PDB file of C-alpha atoms in Angstrom:
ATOM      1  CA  UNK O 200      44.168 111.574 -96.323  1.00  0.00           C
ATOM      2  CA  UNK O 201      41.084 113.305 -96.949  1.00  0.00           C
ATOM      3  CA  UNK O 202      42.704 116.265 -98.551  1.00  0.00           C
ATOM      4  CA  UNK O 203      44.263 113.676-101.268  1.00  0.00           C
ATOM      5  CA  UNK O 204      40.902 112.038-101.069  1.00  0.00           C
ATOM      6  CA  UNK O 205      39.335 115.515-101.963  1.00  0.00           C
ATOM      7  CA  UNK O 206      41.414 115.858-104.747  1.00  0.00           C
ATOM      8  CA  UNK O 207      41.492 112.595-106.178  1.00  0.00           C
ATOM      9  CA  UNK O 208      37.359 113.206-106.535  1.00  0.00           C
ATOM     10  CA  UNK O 209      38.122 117.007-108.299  1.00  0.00           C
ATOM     11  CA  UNK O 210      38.709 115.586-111.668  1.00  0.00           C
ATOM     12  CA  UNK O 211      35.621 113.103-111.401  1.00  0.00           C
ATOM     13  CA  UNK O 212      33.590 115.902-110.359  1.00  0.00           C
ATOM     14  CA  UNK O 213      34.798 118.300-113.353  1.00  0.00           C
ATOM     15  CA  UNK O 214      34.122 115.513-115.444  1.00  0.00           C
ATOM     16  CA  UNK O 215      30.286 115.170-114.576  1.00  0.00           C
ATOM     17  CA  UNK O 216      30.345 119.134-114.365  1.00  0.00           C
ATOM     18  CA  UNK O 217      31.126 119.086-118.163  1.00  0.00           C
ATOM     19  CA  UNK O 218      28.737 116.777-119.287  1.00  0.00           C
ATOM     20  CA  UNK O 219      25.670 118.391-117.526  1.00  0.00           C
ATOM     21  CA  UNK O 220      26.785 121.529-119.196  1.00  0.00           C
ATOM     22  CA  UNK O 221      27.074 119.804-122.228  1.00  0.00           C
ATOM     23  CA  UNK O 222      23.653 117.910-122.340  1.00  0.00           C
ATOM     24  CA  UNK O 223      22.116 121.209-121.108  1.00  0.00           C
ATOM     25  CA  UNK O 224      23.756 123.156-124.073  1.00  0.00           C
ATOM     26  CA  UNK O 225      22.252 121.062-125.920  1.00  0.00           C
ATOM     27  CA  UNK O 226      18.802 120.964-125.057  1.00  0.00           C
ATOM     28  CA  UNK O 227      18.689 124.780-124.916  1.00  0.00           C
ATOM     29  CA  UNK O 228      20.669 124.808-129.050  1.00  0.00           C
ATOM     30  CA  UNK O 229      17.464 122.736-129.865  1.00  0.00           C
ATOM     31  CA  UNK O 230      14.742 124.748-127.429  1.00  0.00           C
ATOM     32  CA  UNK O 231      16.193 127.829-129.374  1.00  0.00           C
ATOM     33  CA  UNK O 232      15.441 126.291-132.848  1.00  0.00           C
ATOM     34  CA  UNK O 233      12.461 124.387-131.985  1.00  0.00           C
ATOM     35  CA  UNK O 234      11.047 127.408-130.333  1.00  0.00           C
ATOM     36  CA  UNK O 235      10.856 130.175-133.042  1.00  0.00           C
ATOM     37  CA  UNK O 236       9.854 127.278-135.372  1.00  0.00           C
ATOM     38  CA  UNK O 237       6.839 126.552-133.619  1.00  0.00           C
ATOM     39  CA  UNK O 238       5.991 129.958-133.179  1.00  0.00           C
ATOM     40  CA  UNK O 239       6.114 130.889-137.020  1.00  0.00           C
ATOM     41  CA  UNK O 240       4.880 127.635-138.658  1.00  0.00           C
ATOM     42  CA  UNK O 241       2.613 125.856-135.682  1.00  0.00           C
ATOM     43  CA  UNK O 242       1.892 122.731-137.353  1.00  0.00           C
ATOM     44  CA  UNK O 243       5.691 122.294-138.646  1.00  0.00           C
ATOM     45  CA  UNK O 244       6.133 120.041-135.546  1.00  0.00           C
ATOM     46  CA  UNK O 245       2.971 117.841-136.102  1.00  0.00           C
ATOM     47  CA  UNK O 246       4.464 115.495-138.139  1.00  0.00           C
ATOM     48  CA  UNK O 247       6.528 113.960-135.310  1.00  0.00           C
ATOM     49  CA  UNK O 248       3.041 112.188-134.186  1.00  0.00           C
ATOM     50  CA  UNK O 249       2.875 110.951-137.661  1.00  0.00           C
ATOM     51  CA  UNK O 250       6.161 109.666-137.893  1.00  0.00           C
ATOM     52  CA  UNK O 251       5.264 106.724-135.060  1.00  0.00           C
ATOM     53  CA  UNK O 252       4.075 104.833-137.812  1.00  0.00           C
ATOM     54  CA  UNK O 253       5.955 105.996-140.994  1.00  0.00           C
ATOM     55  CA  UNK O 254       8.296 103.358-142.999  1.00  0.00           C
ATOM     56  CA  UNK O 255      11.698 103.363-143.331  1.00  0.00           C
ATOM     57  CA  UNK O 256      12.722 106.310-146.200  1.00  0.00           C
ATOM     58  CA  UNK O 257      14.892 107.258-148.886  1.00  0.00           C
ATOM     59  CA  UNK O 258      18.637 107.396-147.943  1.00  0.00           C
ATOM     60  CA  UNK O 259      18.452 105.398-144.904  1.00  0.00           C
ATOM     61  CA  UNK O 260      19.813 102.039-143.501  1.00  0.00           C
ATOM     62  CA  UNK O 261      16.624 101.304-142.355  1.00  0.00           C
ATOM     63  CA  UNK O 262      15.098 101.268-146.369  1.00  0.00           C
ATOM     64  CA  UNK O 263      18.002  98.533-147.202  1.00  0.00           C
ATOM     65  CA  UNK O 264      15.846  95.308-146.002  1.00  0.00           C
ATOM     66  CA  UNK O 265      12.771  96.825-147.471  1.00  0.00           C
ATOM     67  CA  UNK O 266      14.644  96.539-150.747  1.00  0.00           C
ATOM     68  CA  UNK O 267      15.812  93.548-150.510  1.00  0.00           C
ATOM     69  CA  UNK O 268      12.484  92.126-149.787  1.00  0.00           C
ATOM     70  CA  UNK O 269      12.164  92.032-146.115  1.00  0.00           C
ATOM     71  CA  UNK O 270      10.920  95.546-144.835  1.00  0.00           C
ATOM     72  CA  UNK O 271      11.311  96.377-141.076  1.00  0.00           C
ATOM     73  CA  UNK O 272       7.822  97.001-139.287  1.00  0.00           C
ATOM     74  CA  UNK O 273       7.132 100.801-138.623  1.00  0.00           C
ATOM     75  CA  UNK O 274       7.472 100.528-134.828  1.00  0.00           C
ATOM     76  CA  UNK O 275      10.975  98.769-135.084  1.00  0.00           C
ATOM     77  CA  UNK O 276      12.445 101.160-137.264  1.00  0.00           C
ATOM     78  CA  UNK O 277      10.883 104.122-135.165  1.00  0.00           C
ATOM     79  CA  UNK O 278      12.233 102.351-132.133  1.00  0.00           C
ATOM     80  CA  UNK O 279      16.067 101.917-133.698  1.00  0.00           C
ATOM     81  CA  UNK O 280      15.579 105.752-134.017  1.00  0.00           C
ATOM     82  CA  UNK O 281      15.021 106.663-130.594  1.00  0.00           C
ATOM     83  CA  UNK O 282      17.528 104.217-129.385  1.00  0.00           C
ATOM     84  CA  UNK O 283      20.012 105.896-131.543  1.00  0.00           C
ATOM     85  CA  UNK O 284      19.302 109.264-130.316  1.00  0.00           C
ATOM     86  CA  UNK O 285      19.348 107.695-127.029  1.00  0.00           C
ATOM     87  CA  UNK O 286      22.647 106.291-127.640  1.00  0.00           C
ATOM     88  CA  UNK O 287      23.759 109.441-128.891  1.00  0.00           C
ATOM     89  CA  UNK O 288      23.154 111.382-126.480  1.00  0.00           C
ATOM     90  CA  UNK O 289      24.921 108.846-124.251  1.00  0.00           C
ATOM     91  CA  UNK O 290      28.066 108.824-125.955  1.00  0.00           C
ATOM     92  CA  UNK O 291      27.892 112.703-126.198  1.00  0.00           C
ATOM     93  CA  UNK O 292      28.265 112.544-122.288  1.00  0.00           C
ATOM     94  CA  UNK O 293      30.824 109.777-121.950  1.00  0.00           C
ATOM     95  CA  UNK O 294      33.048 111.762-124.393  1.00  0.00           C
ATOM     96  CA  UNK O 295      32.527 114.638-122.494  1.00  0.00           C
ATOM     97  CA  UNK O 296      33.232 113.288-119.095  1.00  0.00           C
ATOM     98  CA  UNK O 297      36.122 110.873-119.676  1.00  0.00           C
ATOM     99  CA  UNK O 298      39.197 111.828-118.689  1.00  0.00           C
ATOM    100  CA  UNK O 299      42.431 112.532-120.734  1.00  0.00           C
ATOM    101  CA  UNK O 300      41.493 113.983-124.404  1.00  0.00           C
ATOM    102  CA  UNK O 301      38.629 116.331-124.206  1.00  0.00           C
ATOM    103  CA  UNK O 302      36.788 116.708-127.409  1.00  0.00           C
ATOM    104  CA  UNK O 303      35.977 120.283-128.771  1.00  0.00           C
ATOM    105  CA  UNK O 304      32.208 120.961-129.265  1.00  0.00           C
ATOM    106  CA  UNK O 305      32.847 119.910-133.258  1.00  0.00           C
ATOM    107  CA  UNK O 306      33.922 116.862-131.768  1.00  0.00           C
ATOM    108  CA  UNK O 307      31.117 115.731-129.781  1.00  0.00           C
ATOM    109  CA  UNK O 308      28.711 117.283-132.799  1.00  0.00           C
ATOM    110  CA  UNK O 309      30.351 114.574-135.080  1.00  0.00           C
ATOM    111  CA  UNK O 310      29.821 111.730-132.966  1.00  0.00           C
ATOM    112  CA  UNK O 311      26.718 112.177-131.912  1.00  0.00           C
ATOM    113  CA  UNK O 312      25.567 113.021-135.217  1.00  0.00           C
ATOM    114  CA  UNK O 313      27.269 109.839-136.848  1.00  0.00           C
ATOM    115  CA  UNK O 314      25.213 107.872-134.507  1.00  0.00           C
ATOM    116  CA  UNK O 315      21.651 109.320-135.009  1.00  0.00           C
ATOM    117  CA  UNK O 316      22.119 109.232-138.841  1.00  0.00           C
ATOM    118  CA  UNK O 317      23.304 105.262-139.130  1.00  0.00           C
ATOM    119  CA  UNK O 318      20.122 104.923-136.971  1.00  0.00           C
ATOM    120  CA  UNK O 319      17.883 106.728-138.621  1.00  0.00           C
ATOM    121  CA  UNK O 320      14.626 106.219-140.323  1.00  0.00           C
ATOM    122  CA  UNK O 321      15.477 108.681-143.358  1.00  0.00           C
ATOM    123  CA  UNK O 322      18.197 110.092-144.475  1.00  0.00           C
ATOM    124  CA  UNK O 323      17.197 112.372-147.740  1.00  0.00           C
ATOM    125  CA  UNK O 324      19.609 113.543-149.797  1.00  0.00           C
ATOM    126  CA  UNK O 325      19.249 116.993-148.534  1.00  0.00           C
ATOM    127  CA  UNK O 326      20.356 115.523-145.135  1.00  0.00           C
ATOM    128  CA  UNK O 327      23.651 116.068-146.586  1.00  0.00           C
ATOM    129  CA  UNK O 328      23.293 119.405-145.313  1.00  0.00           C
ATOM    130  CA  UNK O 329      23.850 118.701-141.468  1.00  0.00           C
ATOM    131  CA  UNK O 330      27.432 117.578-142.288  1.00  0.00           C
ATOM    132  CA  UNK O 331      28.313 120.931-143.852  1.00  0.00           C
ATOM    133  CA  UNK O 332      28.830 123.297-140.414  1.00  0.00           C
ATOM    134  CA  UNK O 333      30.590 120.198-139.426  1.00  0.00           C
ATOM    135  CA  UNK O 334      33.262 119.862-142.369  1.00  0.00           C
ATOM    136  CA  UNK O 335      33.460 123.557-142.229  1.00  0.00           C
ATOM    137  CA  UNK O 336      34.604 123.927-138.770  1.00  0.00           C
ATOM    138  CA  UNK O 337      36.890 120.858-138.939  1.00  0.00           C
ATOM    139  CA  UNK O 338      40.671 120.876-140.718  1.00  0.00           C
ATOM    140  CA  UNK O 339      39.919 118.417-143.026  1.00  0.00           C
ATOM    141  CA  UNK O 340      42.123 118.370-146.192  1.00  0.00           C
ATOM    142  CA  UNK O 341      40.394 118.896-149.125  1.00  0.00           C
ATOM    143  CA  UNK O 342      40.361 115.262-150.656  1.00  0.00           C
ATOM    144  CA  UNK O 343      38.071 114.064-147.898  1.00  0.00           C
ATOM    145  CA  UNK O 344      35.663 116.768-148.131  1.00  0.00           C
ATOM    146  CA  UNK O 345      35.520 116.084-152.285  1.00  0.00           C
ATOM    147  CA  UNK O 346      35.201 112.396-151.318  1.00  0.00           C
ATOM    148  CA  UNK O 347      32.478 112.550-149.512  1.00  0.00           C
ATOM    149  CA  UNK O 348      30.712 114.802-151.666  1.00  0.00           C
ATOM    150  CA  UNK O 349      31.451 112.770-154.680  1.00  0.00           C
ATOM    151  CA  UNK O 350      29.697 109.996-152.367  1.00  0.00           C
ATOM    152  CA  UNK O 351      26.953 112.381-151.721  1.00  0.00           C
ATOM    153  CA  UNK O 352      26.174 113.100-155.548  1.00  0.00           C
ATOM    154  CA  UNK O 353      26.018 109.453-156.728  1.00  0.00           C
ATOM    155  CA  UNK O 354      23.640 109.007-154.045  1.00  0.00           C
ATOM    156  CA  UNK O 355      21.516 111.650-155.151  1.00  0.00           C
ATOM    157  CA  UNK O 356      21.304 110.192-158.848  1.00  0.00           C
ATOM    158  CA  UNK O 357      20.720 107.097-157.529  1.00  0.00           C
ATOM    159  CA  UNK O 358      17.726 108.200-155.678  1.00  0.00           C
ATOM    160  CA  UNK O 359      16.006 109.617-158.300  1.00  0.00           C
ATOM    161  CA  UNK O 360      16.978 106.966-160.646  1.00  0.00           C
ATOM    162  CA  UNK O 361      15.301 104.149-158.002  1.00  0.00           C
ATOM    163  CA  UNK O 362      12.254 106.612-158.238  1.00  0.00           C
ATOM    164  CA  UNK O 363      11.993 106.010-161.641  1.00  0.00           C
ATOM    165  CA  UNK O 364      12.239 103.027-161.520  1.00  0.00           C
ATOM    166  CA  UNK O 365       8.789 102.204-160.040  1.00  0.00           C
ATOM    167  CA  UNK O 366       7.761 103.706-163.763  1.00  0.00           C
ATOM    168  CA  UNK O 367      10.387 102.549-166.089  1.00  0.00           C
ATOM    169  CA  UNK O 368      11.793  99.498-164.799  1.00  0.00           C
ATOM    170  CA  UNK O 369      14.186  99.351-168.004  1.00  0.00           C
ATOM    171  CA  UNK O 370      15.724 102.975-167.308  1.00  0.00           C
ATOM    172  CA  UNK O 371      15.908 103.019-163.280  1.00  0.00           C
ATOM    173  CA  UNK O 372      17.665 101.458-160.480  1.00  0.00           C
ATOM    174  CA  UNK O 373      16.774  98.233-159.479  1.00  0.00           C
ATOM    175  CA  UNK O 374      16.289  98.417-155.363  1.00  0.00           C
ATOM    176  CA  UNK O 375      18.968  95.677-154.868  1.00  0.00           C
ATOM    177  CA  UNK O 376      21.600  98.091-156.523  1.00  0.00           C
ATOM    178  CA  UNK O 377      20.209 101.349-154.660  1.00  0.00           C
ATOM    179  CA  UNK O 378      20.332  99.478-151.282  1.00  0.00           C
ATOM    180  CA  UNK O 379      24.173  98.936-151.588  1.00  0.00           C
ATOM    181  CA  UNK O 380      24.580 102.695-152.533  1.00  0.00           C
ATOM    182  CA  UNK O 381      22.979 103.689-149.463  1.00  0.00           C
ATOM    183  CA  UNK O 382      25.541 101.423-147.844  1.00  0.00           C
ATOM    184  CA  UNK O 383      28.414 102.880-149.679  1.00  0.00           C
ATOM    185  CA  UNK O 384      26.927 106.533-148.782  1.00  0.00           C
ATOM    186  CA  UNK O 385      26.636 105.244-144.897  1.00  0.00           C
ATOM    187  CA  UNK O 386      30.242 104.162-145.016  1.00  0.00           C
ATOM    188  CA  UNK O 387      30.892 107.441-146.280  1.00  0.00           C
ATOM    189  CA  UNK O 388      29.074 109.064-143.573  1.00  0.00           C
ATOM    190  CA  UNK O 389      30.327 107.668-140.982  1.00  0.00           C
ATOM    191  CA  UNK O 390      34.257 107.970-142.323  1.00  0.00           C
ATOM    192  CA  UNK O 391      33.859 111.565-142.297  1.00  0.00           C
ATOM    193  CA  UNK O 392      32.675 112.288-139.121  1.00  0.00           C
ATOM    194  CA  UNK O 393      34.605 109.260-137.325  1.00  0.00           C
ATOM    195  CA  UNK O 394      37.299 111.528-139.047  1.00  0.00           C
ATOM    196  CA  UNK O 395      36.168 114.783-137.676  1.00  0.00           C
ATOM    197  CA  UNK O 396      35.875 113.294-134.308  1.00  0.00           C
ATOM    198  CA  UNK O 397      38.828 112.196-134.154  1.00  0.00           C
ATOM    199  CA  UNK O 398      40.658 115.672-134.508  1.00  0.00           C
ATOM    200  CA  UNK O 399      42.305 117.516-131.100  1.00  0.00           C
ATOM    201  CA  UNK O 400      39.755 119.034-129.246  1.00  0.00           C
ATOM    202  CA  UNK O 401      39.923 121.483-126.164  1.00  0.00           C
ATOM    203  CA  UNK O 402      42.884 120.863-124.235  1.00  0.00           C
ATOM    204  CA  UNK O 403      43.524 118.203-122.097  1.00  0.00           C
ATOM    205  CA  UNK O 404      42.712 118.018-118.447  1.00  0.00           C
TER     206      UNK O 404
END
């Protein structure tokens, strides 16, 4: 009885085991970026005591009830941030652990970065850039990755074009019509990487 006790408890175990490596990995990927960064630019990281009390930005779902007339405080949208990297972070264990289909590294990279994106406070249009290593490492046909990037491009005129419009009301985007295409682009966002997600990771266990 205790042997099949023993065993019953090995999978459990391997489980945990793999998410601890996994949240570790992780926090040594972003000590090794973080790192040299702060070494060679020391006040690159200084804006993160700014940010506390920074509005909602460009790109993000955050900015849509600012433009539709009822802007979140600055301590609510920073706190929907860090509870989004919290929850992150959380689901990047629970996907790790669970047993059945184990998700590759790509995997858990798309999830977690699906979460911490819909939650963030900006979302520039060069942010478009963390999806890349992502869509490059995953066998997504074609079509999706030309989707999204079509996605990606109307965004980026409409950004600009809602810029001007603070100038020119006559020849930008009205706020009302830049809020839904930030919607449209966070739909997009998260398609793509619920998509990459999705795909067969490591090999069962």
């Amino acid at each position: 009885a205790r042997r099949r006790a023993a065993l019953e408890g090995t999978p459990a175990r391997a489980g945990l085991l793999r998410a601890g490596q996994v949240v570790v990995g992780a926090v040594l990927a972003a000590l090794a970026v973080v790192v040299p960064l702060q070494l060679v630019e020391p006040r690159s990281l200084t804006g993160a005591v700014d940010w506390w009390g920074q509005e909602a930005g460009y790109g993000a779902l955050q900015m849509v009830p600012r433009l539709f007339g009822t802007p979140l405080l600055p301590v609510t949208s920073t706190l929907v941030a860090v509870a989004g990297w919290l929850v992150a972070l959380g689901a990047g264990a629970w996907l790790a652990a669970r047993p059945g289909r184990r998700p590759g590294v790509v995997q858990l990279a798309a999830a977690m970065t699906g979460v911490v994106a819909l939650t963030a406070p900006s979302l520039s249009v060069q942010s478009g850039l963390w999806l890349l290593p992502l869509l490059a490492l995953s066998s997504r046909p074609w079509w999706e990755h030309l989707l999204w990037a079509s996605v990606e491009t109307v965004h980026f005129l409409a950004t600009w074009l809602h810029i001007a419009f603070a100038s020119d009301p006559g020849r930008g985007l009205p706020p009302e019509t830049y809020g839904l295409l930030i919607v449209l682009r966070a739909a997009a966002w998260a398609w793509i990487l619920w998509r990459v997600a999705e795909e067969p990771g490591a090999d069962p266990a």
